Short mmCIF file of C-alpha atoms in Angstrom, two decimals:
data_model
loop_
_atom_site.label_atom_id
_atom_site.label_comp_id
_atom_site.label_asym_id
_atom_site.label_seq_id
_atom_site.Cartn_x
_atom_site.Cartn_y
_atom_site.Cartn_z
CA MET A 1 -25.13 2.96 -1.59
CA GLU A 2 -26.76 1.57 -4.83
CA LYS A 3 -24.66 3.44 -6.80
CA LEU A 4 -21.54 2.13 -5.07
CA GLN A 5 -22.59 -1.52 -5.04
CA GLU A 6 -23.15 -1.29 -8.84
CA LYS A 7 -19.46 -0.40 -9.56
CA HIS A 8 -17.67 -3.27 -11.24
CA ALA A 9 -14.39 -3.00 -9.62
CA PHE A 10 -12.94 -2.34 -6.05
CA ILE A 11 -9.32 -1.51 -5.09
CA CYS A 12 -9.18 -2.13 -1.62
CA ASP A 13 -6.28 -1.19 1.03
CA MET A 14 -5.60 -3.96 3.61
CA ASP A 15 -4.15 -2.47 6.80
CA GLY A 16 -6.85 -0.90 8.57
CA VAL A 17 -9.58 -1.80 6.19
CA ILE A 18 -9.43 -5.67 6.14
CA TYR A 19 -7.29 -6.26 9.25
CA HIS A 20 -5.53 -4.75 12.09
CA GLY A 21 -2.42 -7.16 12.66
CA ASN A 22 -3.95 -10.62 12.89
CA HIS A 23 -7.47 -9.38 13.58
CA LEU A 24 -10.07 -9.54 10.82
CA LEU A 25 -12.12 -6.32 10.93
CA THR A 26 -16.08 -6.63 11.12
CA GLY A 27 -18.02 -7.22 8.04
CA VAL A 28 -14.94 -7.98 5.84
CA LYS A 29 -15.91 -11.89 5.45
CA GLU A 30 -19.34 -10.84 4.18
CA PHE A 31 -18.00 -7.99 1.89
CA LEU A 32 -15.61 -10.52 0.19
CA ASP A 33 -18.16 -13.01 -0.18
CA TRP A 34 -20.29 -10.42 -1.90
CA LEU A 35 -17.51 -9.38 -4.01
CA LYS A 36 -17.21 -13.07 -5.36
CA ASP A 37 -20.92 -13.90 -5.73
CA GLU A 38 -21.40 -10.72 -7.89
CA ASN A 39 -18.55 -11.46 -9.87
CA LYS A 40 -16.78 -7.97 -9.10
CA GLN A 41 -13.34 -7.38 -10.05
CA PHE A 42 -11.15 -6.43 -6.93
CA LEU A 43 -7.66 -5.81 -6.06
CA PHE A 44 -5.93 -5.53 -2.65
CA LEU A 45 -3.54 -2.56 -3.07
CA THR A 46 -1.37 -2.05 -0.03
CA ASN A 47 1.32 0.27 0.80
CA SER A 48 2.64 -2.31 2.96
CA SER A 49 6.12 -3.63 1.60
CA GLU A 50 6.70 -6.67 4.17
CA ARG A 51 4.99 -9.44 2.64
CA SER A 52 4.65 -10.91 -1.02
CA PRO A 53 1.36 -11.44 -2.48
CA ARG A 54 1.71 -15.26 -1.52
CA GLU A 55 2.48 -14.36 2.06
CA LEU A 56 -0.69 -11.69 1.90
CA GLN A 57 -2.64 -14.77 0.52
CA GLN A 58 -1.55 -17.07 3.14
CA LYS A 59 -2.29 -14.50 5.97
CA LEU A 60 -5.84 -13.93 4.90
CA ASP A 61 -6.08 -17.85 4.41
CA ARG A 62 -5.34 -18.02 8.29
CA LEU A 63 -8.12 -15.47 8.97
CA GLY A 64 -10.50 -17.61 7.24
CA ILE A 65 -10.50 -15.74 3.87
CA ASP A 66 -9.86 -17.77 0.67
CA VAL A 67 -8.12 -15.18 -2.17
CA ASP A 68 -6.18 -15.94 -4.78
CA ALA A 69 -2.51 -14.39 -4.60
CA SER A 70 -3.20 -12.64 -8.26
CA HIS A 71 -5.68 -10.29 -6.19
CA PHE A 72 -2.67 -8.71 -4.28
CA TYR A 73 -0.41 -5.83 -5.35
CA THR A 74 2.15 -4.19 -2.93
CA SER A 75 4.32 -0.91 -2.76
CA ALA A 76 7.21 -3.64 -2.90
CA LEU A 77 6.30 -4.64 -6.33
CA ALA A 78 5.49 -1.35 -7.52
CA THR A 79 8.92 -0.16 -6.35
CA ALA A 80 10.76 -2.83 -7.80
CA SER A 81 9.16 -2.04 -11.24
CA PHE A 82 9.84 1.27 -11.16
CA LEU A 83 13.50 0.74 -10.18
CA ALA A 84 13.94 -1.91 -12.99
CA THR A 85 12.36 0.83 -15.77
CA GLN A 86 14.82 3.50 -14.45
CA HIS A 87 18.06 1.32 -13.96
CA PRO A 88 18.07 -2.07 -15.33
CA ASP A 89 19.92 -4.70 -13.47
CA GLY A 90 20.97 -2.07 -10.65
CA SER A 91 21.74 -2.51 -7.21
CA ALA A 92 20.15 -1.22 -4.00
CA TYR A 93 20.84 -1.20 -0.21
CA VAL A 94 17.62 -2.40 1.52
CA ILE A 95 16.34 -1.55 4.91
CA GLY A 96 13.22 -3.70 4.77
CA GLU A 97 11.57 -7.12 4.97
CA THR A 98 11.64 -10.07 2.64
CA GLY A 99 8.81 -8.77 0.49
CA LEU A 100 10.75 -6.02 -0.63
CA THR A 101 13.90 -7.89 -1.04
CA ASN A 102 12.37 -10.61 -3.02
CA ALA A 103 10.47 -8.23 -5.34
CA LEU A 104 13.65 -6.34 -6.06
CA TYR A 105 15.38 -9.72 -6.86
CA GLU A 106 12.74 -10.70 -9.05
CA ALA A 107 13.18 -7.52 -10.94
CA GLY A 108 16.82 -8.13 -11.73
CA PHE A 109 18.49 -6.08 -8.95
CA SER A 110 21.32 -7.17 -6.66
CA MET A 111 21.73 -6.35 -2.96
CA ASN A 112 24.94 -4.19 -2.34
CA ASP A 113 26.08 -2.43 0.93
CA ILE A 114 29.20 -0.89 -0.61
CA ASN A 115 28.47 1.31 -3.83
CA PRO A 116 24.53 0.86 -4.54
CA ASP A 117 22.72 2.65 -7.15
CA TYR A 118 19.64 3.12 -4.73
CA VAL A 119 19.03 2.91 -0.91
CA VAL A 120 15.49 1.58 -0.62
CA VAL A 121 13.52 1.73 2.70
CA GLY A 122 10.24 -0.11 3.71
CA GLU A 123 8.57 -1.23 6.71
CA THR A 124 10.74 -3.31 8.92
CA ARG A 125 10.96 -4.44 12.56
CA SER A 126 14.51 -4.67 12.46
CA TYR A 127 15.58 -1.11 11.95
CA SER A 128 18.66 -0.19 13.69
CA TYR A 129 21.25 2.72 14.24
CA GLY A 130 23.85 0.74 12.16
CA LYS A 131 21.50 0.34 9.09
CA LEU A 132 20.58 4.10 9.53
CA GLU A 133 24.14 5.08 9.65
CA ARG A 134 24.98 2.90 6.40
CA ALA A 135 22.12 4.37 4.61
CA VAL A 136 23.17 7.87 5.34
CA LYS A 137 26.66 7.26 4.19
CA LEU A 138 25.57 5.78 0.96
CA VAL A 139 23.21 8.41 0.08
CA ARG A 140 25.79 11.05 0.79
CA ALA A 141 28.04 8.95 -1.63
CA GLY A 142 25.53 9.37 -4.46
CA ALA A 143 22.81 6.52 -4.00
CA LYS A 144 19.31 7.81 -4.64
CA LEU A 145 17.01 7.66 -1.77
CA VAL A 146 13.69 5.78 -2.47
CA GLY A 147 10.84 4.93 -0.28
CA THR A 148 8.28 2.31 -0.82
CA ASN A 149 5.65 4.66 0.66
CA PRO A 150 5.05 7.75 2.41
CA ASP A 151 2.93 6.40 5.14
CA LEU A 152 4.20 7.90 8.66
CA THR A 153 2.19 5.37 10.74
CA GLY A 154 0.17 2.21 10.31
CA PRO A 155 -2.63 0.47 12.21
CA VAL A 156 -1.98 -2.76 14.18
CA GLU A 157 -3.84 -4.55 16.83
CA GLU A 158 -2.19 -2.67 19.73
CA GLY A 159 -2.79 0.74 18.13
CA ILE A 160 -0.44 2.81 15.77
CA VAL A 161 3.28 2.12 15.10
CA PRO A 162 6.00 3.91 12.58
CA ALA A 163 5.85 3.28 8.97
CA THR A 164 8.07 3.79 6.19
CA GLY A 165 7.74 7.61 6.20
CA ALA A 166 8.82 7.91 9.53
CA LEU A 167 11.81 5.28 9.12
CA ILE A 168 13.19 7.29 6.14
CA ALA A 169 12.90 10.72 7.79
CA PRO A 170 16.14 10.58 9.59
CA ILE A 171 18.00 9.54 6.46
CA GLU A 172 16.47 12.62 4.49
CA LEU A 173 17.54 15.03 7.35
CA ALA A 174 20.80 13.75 7.80
CA THR A 175 21.72 13.91 4.13
CA GLY A 176 19.49 16.91 2.90
CA CYS A 177 18.22 14.66 0.05
CA LYS A 178 14.44 13.97 -0.16
CA ALA A 179 13.15 10.57 -1.04
CA TYR A 180 11.08 9.55 -3.71
CA PHE A 181 8.09 7.47 -2.86
CA VAL A 182 6.49 4.87 -5.02
CA GLY A 183 3.31 3.89 -3.09
CA LYS A 184 -0.11 5.39 -2.87
CA PRO A 185 -0.65 8.17 -3.59
CA ASN A 186 1.87 8.14 -6.51
CA PRO A 187 -0.03 7.61 -9.82
CA LEU A 188 2.49 5.12 -10.68
CA MET A 189 0.73 2.69 -8.15
CA MET A 190 -2.83 3.57 -9.29
CA ARG A 191 -1.73 2.85 -12.80
CA HIS A 192 -0.51 -0.49 -12.10
CA ALA A 193 -3.60 -1.23 -10.10
CA LEU A 194 -6.01 0.13 -12.84
CA LYS A 195 -4.11 -1.91 -15.54
CA ARG A 196 -4.49 -5.01 -13.45
CA LEU A 197 -8.34 -4.72 -13.05
CA ASP A 198 -8.71 -3.56 -16.85
CA CYS A 199 -11.88 -1.36 -15.86
CA ARG A 200 -12.71 1.94 -16.79
CA LEU A 201 -12.26 4.62 -14.35
CA GLU A 202 -16.13 5.21 -13.78
CA GLU A 203 -16.66 1.63 -13.12
CA THR A 204 -14.09 1.67 -10.20
CA ALA A 205 -14.07 2.73 -6.53
CA ILE A 206 -11.00 2.75 -4.09
CA ILE A 207 -11.52 1.95 -0.45
CA GLY A 208 -9.10 2.93 2.19
CA ASP A 209 -8.71 4.19 5.81
CA ARG A 210 -6.09 6.94 5.00
CA MET A 211 -7.16 10.42 3.52
CA ASP A 212 -3.68 11.12 2.83
CA THR A 213 -2.74 8.14 0.51
CA ASP A 214 -5.83 6.19 -0.53
CA ILE A 215 -8.53 8.81 -0.70
CA ILE A 216 -6.09 11.45 -2.39
CA ALA A 217 -4.91 8.55 -4.66
CA GLY A 218 -8.62 8.01 -5.68
CA ILE A 219 -9.33 11.62 -6.28
CA GLU A 220 -6.18 12.30 -8.42
CA ALA A 221 -7.06 9.12 -10.60
CA ASP A 222 -10.47 10.29 -10.94
CA ILE A 223 -12.27 7.21 -9.36
CA GLU A 224 -14.85 7.17 -6.78
CA THR A 225 -13.36 7.17 -2.97
CA VAL A 226 -14.56 5.38 0.22
CA LEU A 227 -13.16 6.28 3.41
CA VAL A 228 -13.54 3.62 6.32
CA LEU A 229 -13.14 4.73 9.80
CA SER A 230 -11.81 1.34 10.94
CA GLY A 231 -8.13 2.38 10.57
CA VAL A 232 -5.94 5.47 10.64
CA THR A 233 -8.06 8.47 9.93
CA ALA A 234 -10.90 9.21 12.36
CA LYS A 235 -14.03 11.33 11.83
CA GLU A 236 -12.64 14.26 13.54
CA ASP A 237 -9.49 14.36 11.39
CA LEU A 238 -11.50 15.45 8.13
CA HIS A 239 -11.49 19.03 8.72
CA LYS A 240 -7.60 18.91 8.15
CA PHE A 241 -7.99 18.02 4.43
CA ALA A 242 -8.94 20.13 1.72
CA TYR A 243 -10.67 17.38 -0.16
CA ARG A 244 -13.43 14.96 0.76
CA PRO A 245 -14.14 11.14 0.00
CA ASN A 246 -17.52 10.32 -1.86
CA TYR A 247 -18.46 7.98 1.15
CA ILE A 248 -17.46 7.75 4.69
CA LEU A 249 -18.26 4.40 6.12
CA THR A 250 -17.87 2.70 9.60
CA GLY A 251 -16.14 -0.32 7.75
CA VAL A 252 -16.49 -2.22 4.49
CA GLY A 253 -19.26 -4.04 5.56
CA ASP A 254 -21.32 -1.01 5.44
CA ILE A 255 -21.27 -1.14 1.64
CA LEU A 256 -23.69 -4.21 1.84
CA ALA A 257 -26.33 -2.26 3.98
#
């Protein structure tokens, strides 16, 4: 644990690591206080595309945590950045929340439900058959299919709910087109994170609750990985994967042990 504590920078997932819904997890406040007291570099890197960095900052503020908005980077921002480089001033039909649409607007994209360049899907609670039908029609007409992240599920206070990977699957099946996912474990997302932290690989660790996104992203980026069992992946799930994290902890508070 001393070796982990000596790291200069931490990339930290949010859902299942920092909170479940509106419930702050045990040991989080102490962990974040330690990061600040020790002058550690840290970035919250979330595959969720629902909220903007400012909204995430406000959410943590309501939970009693004071963190500047510059410490947040989302899959919505990564998706918008990627699409802006691929097709500047393009257009998109979006199934998602305001965090995603605002990120696309700021990247120079316009919203288009007639002949968009892309159909972009993120987490949303307003998913409907009508939106699914429209998305299928547009993809079959030539729009490229992009997902903010490949997560099939996500943790909330009540348990597990469908995430982007599950919402985009019917569109893939109905069109025969495979979506391109920008969020973790895509190396694009990790490069954005490491660039913002401005730290060397050997000085950095990633903390997450998912083997299939957080941990594999860290392994492929060649940084140390910390799996916390406070979210999606349970200890009995580890045998399903061909890779292992460097550390397995109950929660982020264990880093201070």
